[in-house]
Amino acid sequence: MKRTLFYILLFSGLLIVADCCARPVVGFITNGEGCNVDWRKELPEYDVADAGEKNFLLSQQSWNLDERLLNRRPDCCMVYSGLPEILLGQPLPRTLEAYRTICERLDAAGTKPVILLTLPASGEHPGLNDRIARLNEALRAFAANRNYACSAPSAGLTEGTCLSAEYISDGLMLNEAGLARFAANIRQILGGMLPSGEPLPASVRANLASEVIRRILAESPAKVRIVLLGDSLTANGKDWNPRLGRNDVRNAGQGGYLTGQMLWMLDTCVIAARPEICFVLAGINDLFNDIPPAIVFANQRQIVTRLIAGGIRPVVQSVLFVHDNTALNARIGELNARLREWCAANRIDWLDLNPELADADGLKREYTTDGTHLTEQGYAIWSGRLRNYLDNRNTHL
């Protein structure tokens, strides 16, 4: 009874954070008119972390940034400034230094900086517009040199190189219609970078993955208490029942699948079976296909929180390193570190498979057939880790 109560409380606590975890987290560091927008209201499909200060220069906004923004672990952060700096006479090199400091701080925390170019003023302010144009030119060069995202949020707001009179009331600041258009432009910029968090209808998900779903259900045992969700690494293990000494294990792996595709079959192949445990191994195909890390991480969180909502204990397994690919292994290591930290913060079980299967060169040669997939010896080590987990966890299995 106490054990049941513990899991009910644990799941309840995790479900409190599930709503924010299921949506990409987007940060804002803005000043001036960027703070006149209620970003939480304008971007309901995202979990917004707004750290903007209207009357501060960008160089003044590094204070207490961990508590104001970075502890929310945003996937990306929109940085918008410039007008207060120019109005107060801050030299261009100092303004650029402020952008560099903020962007490097975000980058070091695993948050993608997105530089938004400063909107121009109306045609009544040619001198001001000249300084804004020089700032924007310098920001484009800075972003290109650092490989940071850089976008102009001015679509539909300007006539030529100046702010349209339709969207301003005083020649400088956006009016209500201008702010709405500005917010819509930011939403469009985000839409090209991050998943919206908007769930697909169940019928669409089932349709997209219909062939995979039929195969997995056809090959599944009648009684399912454990599911392995993954890509070809999981799928190529074939029947995991003899590997784990059981008869109630479903292999829900599909070769080539990305984390987003696993979400398509999650309801039908995992949650509908109501297993007690789901082992998740996902992410390598996303990295092979250059899916942005923020999307991979957001999808992983959606998988886990939906499992918890379905009363299933998730066990997140580390993405396996590949053999002899330093650059890719660095990206795998970064993703694993972020997943491990998130699991620890939310009391979700984390199973690191790499210590036994990998060394300094990545996946050990004797355990891989092609640098990525496993030999039978590799599967023996992996299944041994799973058996050890099941034997030592306090479960009813």
CSV table of C-alpha atoms in Angstrom, one decimal:
chain,number,residue,atom,x,y,z
A,1,MET,CA,0.0,0.0,0.0
A,2,LYS,CA,2.8,2.4,0.9
A,3,ARG,CA,4.6,1.5,-2.3
A,4,THR,CA,1.5,2.2,-4.3
A,5,LEU,CA,1.0,5.5,-2.6
A,6,PHE,CA,4.6,6.5,-3.3
A,7,TYR,CA,4.3,5.9,-7.0
A,8,ILE,CA,1.0,7.8,-7.1
A,9,LEU,CA,2.6,10.8,-5.5
A,10,LEU,CA,5.7,10.4,-7.7
A,11,PHE,CA,3.6,10.3,-10.9
A,12,SER,CA,1.5,13.2,-9.6
A,13,GLY,CA,4.5,15.3,-9.0
A,14,LEU,CA,6.0,14.6,-12.4
A,15,LEU,CA,2.7,15.3,-14.1
A,16,ILE,CA,2.8,18.8,-12.6
A,17,VAL,CA,6.0,19.5,-14.6
A,18,ALA,CA,4.8,17.5,-17.6
A,19,ASP,CA,2.9,20.3,-19.2
A,20,CYS,CA,6.0,22.6,-19.4
A,21,CYS,CA,8.3,19.8,-20.2
A,22,ALA,CA,6.1,18.7,-23.2
A,23,ARG,CA,6.5,22.1,-24.9
A,24,PRO,CA,9.8,23.6,-26.1
A,25,VAL,CA,11.1,26.2,-23.7
A,26,VAL,CA,11.8,29.6,-25.3
A,27,GLY,CA,13.7,32.4,-23.5
A,28,PHE,CA,13.5,36.1,-24.2
A,29,ILE,CA,16.1,38.7,-23.3
A,30,THR,CA,14.7,42.0,-24.6
A,31,ASN,CA,14.5,45.6,-23.8
A,32,GLY,CA,12.5,48.5,-25.2
A,33,GLU,CA,9.5,47.6,-27.3
A,34,GLY,CA,10.4,43.9,-27.0
A,35,CYS,CA,9.1,44.1,-23.4
A,36,ASN,CA,5.8,45.5,-24.5
A,37,VAL,CA,4.6,42.1,-25.8
A,38,ASP,CA,3.1,39.5,-23.4
A,39,TRP,CA,5.1,36.6,-24.9
A,40,ARG,CA,3.4,34.0,-22.8
A,41,LYS,CA,0.0,35.1,-24.2
A,42,GLU,CA,1.3,35.4,-27.7
A,43,LEU,CA,3.1,32.1,-27.8
A,44,PRO,CA,0.9,29.6,-26.0
A,45,GLU,CA,2.4,26.7,-27.9
A,46,TYR,CA,5.7,27.3,-26.1
A,47,ASP,CA,6.8,27.4,-22.5
A,48,VAL,CA,8.1,31.0,-22.3
A,49,ALA,CA,10.9,32.1,-20.0
A,50,ASP,CA,10.8,35.9,-20.2
A,51,ALA,CA,13.9,37.7,-18.6
A,52,GLY,CA,13.5,41.0,-20.5
A,53,GLU,CA,14.0,44.3,-18.7
A,54,LYS,CA,12.5,47.2,-20.7
A,55,ASN,CA,14.6,50.1,-19.3
A,56,PHE,CA,18.0,48.2,-19.1
A,57,LEU,CA,20.7,48.1,-21.7
A,58,LEU,CA,21.6,44.6,-22.9
A,59,SER,CA,24.9,45.0,-21.1
A,60,GLN,CA,22.9,45.3,-17.8
A,61,GLN,CA,20.9,42.1,-18.3
A,62,SER,CA,23.5,39.5,-17.4
A,63,TRP,CA,22.7,40.0,-13.7
A,64,ASN,CA,21.2,37.0,-11.9
A,65,LEU,CA,20.6,35.3,-15.3
A,66,ASP,CA,20.7,31.8,-13.9
A,67,GLU,CA,17.7,32.4,-11.7
A,68,ARG,CA,15.9,34.7,-14.2
A,69,LEU,CA,16.3,32.4,-17.2
A,70,LEU,CA,18.9,29.7,-17.4
A,71,ASN,CA,17.5,27.4,-14.7
A,72,ARG,CA,14.5,26.9,-17.0
A,73,ARG,CA,16.9,25.4,-19.6
A,74,PRO,CA,15.4,27.1,-22.6
A,75,ASP,CA,15.9,25.3,-26.0
A,76,CYS,CA,16.6,28.7,-27.5
A,77,CYS,CA,16.6,32.4,-26.4
A,78,MET,CA,15.5,35.4,-28.5
A,79,VAL,CA,17.9,38.3,-27.9
A,80,TYR,CA,16.4,41.7,-29.0
A,81,SER,CA,17.9,45.0,-28.2
A,82,GLY,CA,19.5,48.1,-29.8
A,83,LEU,CA,17.2,51.1,-29.6
A,84,PRO,CA,17.9,52.0,-25.9
A,85,GLU,CA,21.6,51.5,-26.6
A,86,ILE,CA,21.5,53.9,-29.5
A,87,LEU,CA,19.3,56.5,-27.8
A,88,LEU,CA,21.6,56.5,-24.7
A,89,GLY,CA,24.7,56.9,-26.9
A,90,GLN,CA,26.4,53.6,-26.1
A,91,PRO,CA,29.2,53.1,-28.6
A,92,LEU,CA,28.7,50.3,-31.2
A,93,PRO,CA,31.7,48.2,-30.0
A,94,ARG,CA,30.3,48.2,-26.4
A,95,THR,CA,26.8,47.1,-27.7
A,96,LEU,CA,28.4,44.3,-29.7
A,97,GLU,CA,30.4,43.2,-26.7
A,98,ALA,CA,27.1,43.0,-24.7
A,99,TYR,CA,25.6,40.8,-27.5
A,100,ARG,CA,28.8,38.6,-27.4
A,101,THR,CA,28.6,38.2,-23.6
A,102,ILE,CA,24.9,37.3,-23.5
A,103,CYS,CA,25.2,34.9,-26.5
A,104,GLU,CA,28.2,33.1,-25.1
A,105,ARG,CA,26.5,32.8,-21.7
A,106,LEU,CA,23.5,31.2,-23.4
A,107,ASP,CA,25.6,29.0,-25.6
A,108,ALA,CA,27.6,27.7,-22.6
A,109,ALA,CA,24.3,26.8,-20.9
A,110,GLY,CA,23.1,24.7,-23.9
A,111,THR,CA,20.6,27.4,-25.0
A,112,LYS,CA,20.7,28.4,-28.7
A,113,PRO,CA,21.0,32.2,-29.0
A,114,VAL,CA,18.7,33.8,-31.7
A,115,ILE,CA,19.7,37.3,-32.5
A,116,LEU,CA,16.8,39.5,-33.6
A,117,LEU,CA,17.8,42.5,-35.7
A,118,THR,CA,16.7,45.9,-34.3
A,119,LEU,CA,13.6,47.3,-35.9
A,120,PRO,CA,14.1,50.7,-37.7
A,121,ALA,CA,12.4,53.9,-36.8
A,122,SER,CA,10.1,55.9,-39.0
A,123,GLY,CA,11.4,58.0,-41.9
A,124,GLU,CA,11.3,61.0,-39.6
A,125,HIS,CA,14.5,59.8,-38.0
A,126,PRO,CA,17.1,59.3,-40.7
A,127,GLY,CA,20.1,59.7,-38.4
A,128,LEU,CA,18.7,57.1,-36.0
A,129,ASN,CA,17.9,54.7,-38.8
A,130,ASP,CA,21.5,55.0,-40.1
A,131,ARG,CA,22.8,54.0,-36.7
A,132,ILE,CA,20.3,51.1,-36.5
A,133,ALA,CA,21.4,49.9,-40.0
A,134,ARG,CA,25.1,49.9,-38.9
A,135,LEU,CA,24.2,48.0,-35.8
A,136,ASN,CA,22.2,45.4,-37.7
A,137,GLU,CA,25.0,45.0,-40.3
A,138,ALA,CA,27.5,44.3,-37.4
A,139,LEU,CA,25.1,41.9,-35.8
A,140,ARG,CA,24.7,39.9,-39.0
A,141,ALA,CA,28.5,39.6,-39.3
A,142,PHE,CA,28.9,38.7,-35.7
A,143,ALA,CA,26.2,36.0,-35.9
A,144,ALA,CA,27.7,34.5,-39.1
A,145,ASN,CA,31.1,34.4,-37.6
A,146,ARG,CA,29.8,32.5,-34.5
A,147,ASN,CA,27.3,30.4,-36.4
A,148,TYR,CA,24.4,31.9,-34.3
A,149,ALA,CA,20.9,32.2,-35.7
A,150,CYS,CA,20.0,35.8,-36.8
A,151,SER,CA,16.7,36.9,-38.1
A,152,ALA,CA,14.9,40.2,-39.0
A,153,PRO,CA,11.5,40.4,-37.3
A,154,SER,CA,10.4,43.3,-39.5
A,155,ALA,CA,8.3,41.4,-42.1
A,156,GLY,CA,5.3,43.6,-43.0
A,157,LEU,CA,6.3,46.3,-40.6
A,158,THR,CA,8.4,48.5,-42.9
A,159,GLU,CA,8.1,50.6,-46.0
A,160,GLY,CA,11.5,50.4,-47.7
A,161,THR,CA,14.1,50.7,-44.9
A,162,CYS,CA,11.8,52.6,-42.4
A,163,LEU,CA,9.1,51.6,-40.0
A,164,SER,CA,5.6,52.0,-41.5
A,165,ALA,CA,3.5,54.8,-40.1
A,166,GLU,CA,0.6,52.3,-39.8
A,167,TYR,CA,2.4,50.5,-37.0
A,168,ILE,CA,3.8,53.4,-34.9
A,169,SER,CA,2.3,56.3,-33.0
A,170,ASP,CA,5.4,58.3,-32.1
A,171,GLY,CA,7.9,57.5,-34.9
A,172,LEU,CA,9.8,55.0,-32.7
A,173,MET,CA,7.8,52.6,-30.7
A,174,LEU,CA,5.3,50.0,-32.1
A,175,ASN,CA,1.6,50.6,-31.6
A,176,GLU,CA,-0.9,47.8,-30.7
A,177,ALA,CA,-1.1,46.7,-34.3
A,178,GLY,CA,2.6,46.8,-34.7
A,179,LEU,CA,3.2,44.7,-31.6
A,180,ALA,CA,0.8,42.1,-32.8
A,181,ARG,CA,2.6,41.9,-36.2
A,182,PHE,CA,6.0,41.9,-34.4
A,183,ALA,CA,4.8,38.9,-32.2
A,184,ALA,CA,3.5,37.1,-35.3
A,185,ASN,CA,6.9,37.5,-36.9
A,186,ILE,CA,8.6,36.0,-33.9
A,187,ARG,CA,6.2,33.1,-33.9
A,188,GLN,CA,7.0,32.4,-37.6
A,189,ILE,CA,10.8,32.6,-36.8
A,190,LEU,CA,10.3,30.1,-34.0
A,191,GLY,CA,8.2,27.8,-36.2
A,192,GLY,CA,11.1,27.2,-38.5
A,193,MET,CA,13.4,26.3,-35.6
A,194,LEU,CA,11.5,24.4,-32.9
A,195,PRO,CA,8.5,22.0,-32.8
A,196,SER,CA,5.4,23.8,-31.6
A,197,GLY,CA,4.5,21.3,-29.0
A,198,GLU,CA,1.1,21.0,-30.7
A,199,PRO,CA,0.2,17.3,-30.6
A,200,LEU,CA,-0.9,15.6,-33.8
A,201,PRO,CA,-4.4,14.1,-33.7
A,202,ALA,CA,-4.2,10.4,-32.7
A,203,SER,CA,-5.6,9.4,-36.1
A,204,VAL,CA,-2.8,11.3,-37.9
A,205,ARG,CA,-0.1,9.7,-35.8
A,206,ALA,CA,-1.6,6.2,-36.3
A,207,ASN,CA,-1.8,6.8,-40.0
A,208,LEU,CA,1.8,7.9,-40.4
A,209,ALA,CA,3.1,4.9,-38.6
A,210,SER,CA,0.4,2.4,-39.6
A,211,GLU,CA,2.7,-0.2,-41.2
A,212,VAL,CA,5.2,-0.1,-38.3
A,213,ILE,CA,2.3,-0.3,-35.7
A,214,ARG,CA,0.8,-3.4,-37.5
A,215,ARG,CA,4.2,-5.2,-37.5
A,216,ILE,CA,5.0,-4.5,-33.8
A,217,LEU,CA,1.5,-5.6,-32.6
A,218,ALA,CA,1.6,-8.7,-34.8
A,219,GLU,CA,5.0,-9.8,-33.3
A,220,SER,CA,4.1,-8.9,-29.7
A,221,PRO,CA,3.3,-11.4,-27.0
A,222,ALA,CA,-0.3,-11.4,-25.8
A,223,LYS,CA,0.6,-10.2,-22.3
A,224,VAL,CA,2.9,-7.1,-22.2
A,225,ARG,CA,4.6,-5.9,-19.0
A,226,ILE,CA,7.8,-4.5,-20.5
A,227,VAL,CA,8.2,-2.5,-23.7
A,228,LEU,CA,11.5,-1.5,-25.4
A,229,LEU,CA,10.9,1.6,-27.5
A,230,GLY,CA,13.6,2.6,-29.9
A,231,ASP,CA,15.2,2.5,-33.4
A,232,SER,CA,17.2,-0.2,-35.2
A,233,LEU,CA,19.4,-0.8,-32.2
A,234,THR,CA,16.3,-2.0,-30.3
A,235,ALA,CA,14.6,-3.6,-33.3
A,236,ASN,CA,17.7,-5.6,-34.3
A,237,GLY,CA,17.6,-7.3,-30.9
A,238,LYS,CA,14.6,-9.2,-32.3
A,239,ASP,CA,12.8,-11.2,-29.6
A,240,TRP,CA,13.9,-9.7,-26.3
A,241,ASN,CA,12.0,-12.3,-24.2
A,242,PRO,CA,14.8,-14.9,-24.2
A,243,ARG,CA,17.4,-12.2,-23.7
A,244,LEU,CA,15.6,-11.1,-20.5
A,245,GLY,CA,14.4,-14.5,-19.4
A,246,ARG,CA,10.7,-13.5,-19.7
A,247,ASN,CA,7.7,-14.0,-21.9
A,248,ASP,CA,6.0,-10.5,-21.6
A,249,VAL,CA,8.4,-8.2,-23.5
A,250,ARG,CA,7.4,-6.2,-26.5
A,251,ASN,CA,10.0,-5.0,-29.0
A,252,ALA,CA,8.7,-1.6,-30.2
A,253,GLY,CA,11.8,-0.7,-32.1
A,254,GLN,CA,11.8,0.4,-35.7
A,255,GLY,CA,14.9,0.8,-37.9
A,256,GLY,CA,15.6,4.4,-39.0
A,257,TYR,CA,13.1,6.0,-36.6
A,258,LEU,CA,13.7,9.4,-35.2
A,259,THR,CA,12.4,10.5,-31.8
A,260,GLY,CA,9.5,12.4,-33.5
A,261,GLN,CA,8.4,9.2,-35.3
A,262,MET,CA,8.5,7.3,-32.0
A,263,LEU,CA,5.9,9.8,-30.8
A,264,TRP,CA,3.7,8.7,-33.7
A,265,MET,CA,3.4,5.1,-32.4
A,266,LEU,CA,3.7,5.8,-28.7
A,267,ASP,CA,0.0,5.6,-27.9
A,268,THR,CA,-0.7,2.4,-29.9
A,269,CYS,CA,2.5,0.4,-29.4
A,270,VAL,CA,3.3,1.4,-25.8
A,271,ILE,CA,0.7,3.2,-23.8
A,272,ALA,CA,-2.3,1.1,-25.0
A,273,ALA,CA,-0.6,-2.1,-23.7
A,274,ARG,CA,-0.4,-0.6,-20.2
A,275,PRO,CA,3.1,-2.1,-19.4
A,276,GLU,CA,4.7,-1.4,-16.1
A,277,ILE,CA,8.1,-0.3,-17.6
A,278,CYS,CA,9.2,1.1,-20.9
A,279,PHE,CA,12.9,1.3,-21.7
A,280,VAL,CA,13.6,4.1,-24.1
A,281,LEU,CA,16.6,4.4,-26.4
A,282,ALA,CA,16.4,7.1,-29.0
A,283,GLY,CA,18.2,9.9,-30.7
A,284,ILE,CA,21.0,8.6,-32.9
A,285,ASN,CA,18.9,8.8,-36.1
A,286,ASP,CA,18.0,12.4,-35.3
A,287,LEU,CA,21.7,13.3,-35.0
A,288,PHE,CA,22.5,11.4,-38.2
A,289,ASN,CA,19.8,13.5,-40.0
A,290,ASP,CA,20.9,16.9,-38.5
A,291,ILE,CA,17.8,17.3,-36.4
A,292,PRO,CA,18.5,20.3,-34.1
A,293,PRO,CA,19.4,19.1,-30.5
A,294,ALA,CA,16.6,21.2,-29.1
A,295,ILE,CA,14.0,19.2,-31.0
A,296,VAL,CA,15.6,15.9,-30.1
A,297,PHE,CA,15.5,16.8,-26.4
A,298,ALA,CA,11.9,18.2,-26.6
A,299,ASN,CA,10.8,14.9,-28.2
A,300,GLN,CA,12.5,12.8,-25.6
A,301,ARG,CA,10.8,14.8,-22.8
A,302,GLN,CA,7.4,14.3,-24.5
A,303,ILE,CA,7.9,10.6,-24.7
A,304,VAL,CA,8.8,10.3,-21.1
A,305,THR,CA,6.1,12.6,-19.8
A,306,ARG,CA,3.4,10.8,-21.9
A,307,LEU,CA,4.6,7.5,-20.5
A,308,ILE,CA,4.3,8.8,-16.9
A,309,ALA,CA,0.8,10.2,-17.7
A,310,GLY,CA,-0.1,6.7,-18.8
A,311,GLY,CA,1.0,5.2,-15.5
A,312,ILE,CA,4.2,3.6,-17.0
A,313,ARG,CA,7.6,3.8,-15.5
A,314,PRO,CA,10.1,5.2,-18.0
A,315,VAL,CA,13.7,4.2,-18.1
A,316,VAL,CA,15.7,6.5,-20.3
A,317,GLN,CA,18.8,4.8,-21.8
A,318,SER,CA,21.8,6.7,-23.0
A,319,VAL,CA,22.3,7.2,-26.7
A,320,LEU,CA,25.1,4.8,-27.7
A,321,PHE,CA,28.3,6.2,-29.0
A,322,VAL,CA,29.4,5.3,-32.5
A,323,HIS,CA,32.8,3.9,-33.4
A,324,ASP,CA,35.6,6.3,-34.4
A,325,ASN,CA,33.6,9.5,-35.1
A,326,THR,CA,34.8,12.2,-32.7
A,327,ALA,CA,32.5,14.9,-33.9
A,328,LEU,CA,29.3,12.8,-33.7
A,329,ASN,CA,30.3,11.4,-30.4
A,330,ALA,CA,30.7,14.9,-29.0
A,331,ARG,CA,27.1,15.7,-30.0
A,332,ILE,CA,25.9,12.4,-28.5
A,333,GLY,CA,27.7,13.2,-25.3
A,334,GLU,CA,26.1,16.6,-25.1
A,335,LEU,CA,22.6,15.1,-25.6
A,336,ASN,CA,23.3,12.4,-23.0
A,337,ALA,CA,24.5,15.0,-20.5
A,338,ARG,CA,21.3,17.0,-20.9
A,339,LEU,CA,19.1,13.9,-20.7
A,340,ARG,CA,20.9,12.7,-17.6
A,341,GLU,CA,20.6,16.0,-15.9
A,342,TRP,CA,16.9,16.3,-16.7
A,343,CYS,CA,16.2,12.7,-15.5
A,344,ALA,CA,18.0,13.4,-12.3
A,345,ALA,CA,16.1,16.6,-11.7
A,346,ASN,CA,12.8,14.8,-12.3
A,347,ARG,CA,13.6,11.5,-10.5
A,348,ILE,CA,13.4,9.5,-13.7
A,349,ASP,CA,15.5,6.4,-14.0
A,350,TRP,CA,18.6,6.8,-16.2
A,351,LEU,CA,20.6,3.8,-17.5
A,352,ASP,CA,24.0,4.6,-19.0
A,353,LEU,CA,24.9,1.9,-21.5
A,354,ASN,CA,28.2,3.4,-22.7
A,355,PRO,CA,30.6,2.5,-19.9
A,356,GLU,CA,30.5,-1.2,-20.8
A,357,LEU,CA,30.1,-0.8,-24.6
A,358,ALA,CA,32.4,2.2,-25.4
A,359,ASP,CA,35.9,3.5,-24.8
A,360,ALA,CA,37.8,6.6,-25.9
A,361,ASP,CA,37.2,5.8,-29.5
A,362,GLY,CA,33.4,5.4,-29.0
A,363,LEU,CA,31.6,2.1,-29.5
A,364,LYS,CA,34.1,-0.7,-29.1
A,365,ARG,CA,35.0,-2.4,-32.4
A,366,GLU,CA,34.3,-5.8,-31.0
A,367,TYR,CA,30.7,-4.8,-30.2
A,368,THR,CA,29.7,-3.3,-33.5
A,369,THR,CA,29.0,-4.6,-37.0
A,370,ASP,CA,29.3,-1.3,-38.8
A,371,GLY,CA,30.3,1.4,-36.3
A,372,THR,CA,26.8,1.9,-35.1
A,373,HIS,CA,24.8,-1.3,-34.8
A,374,LEU,CA,25.6,-4.1,-32.3
A,375,THR,CA,27.0,-7.6,-32.5
A,376,GLU,CA,25.4,-10.4,-30.6
A,377,GLN,CA,28.1,-9.8,-27.9
A,378,GLY,CA,27.0,-6.2,-27.7
A,379,TYR,CA,23.4,-7.3,-27.2
A,380,ALA,CA,24.5,-9.7,-24.5
A,381,ILE,CA,26.0,-6.8,-22.5
A,382,TRP,CA,23.0,-4.6,-23.1
A,383,SER,CA,20.5,-7.2,-22.1
A,384,GLY,CA,22.6,-8.0,-19.0
A,385,ARG,CA,22.3,-4.4,-17.9
A,386,LEU,CA,18.5,-4.6,-18.4
A,387,ARG,CA,18.3,-7.8,-16.4
A,388,ASN,CA,20.3,-6.3,-13.6
A,389,TYR,CA,18.0,-3.3,-13.5
A,390,LEU,CA,14.9,-5.5,-13.4
A,391,ASP,CA,16.4,-7.7,-10.7
A,392,ASN,CA,17.4,-4.8,-8.5
A,393,ARG,CA,14.5,-2.4,-8.9
A,394,ASN,CA,11.7,-2.5,-6.4
A,395,THR,CA,9.1,-3.6,-8.9
A,396,HIS,CA,6.2,-6.1,-9.1
A,397,LEU,CA,7.7,-7.8,-12.1
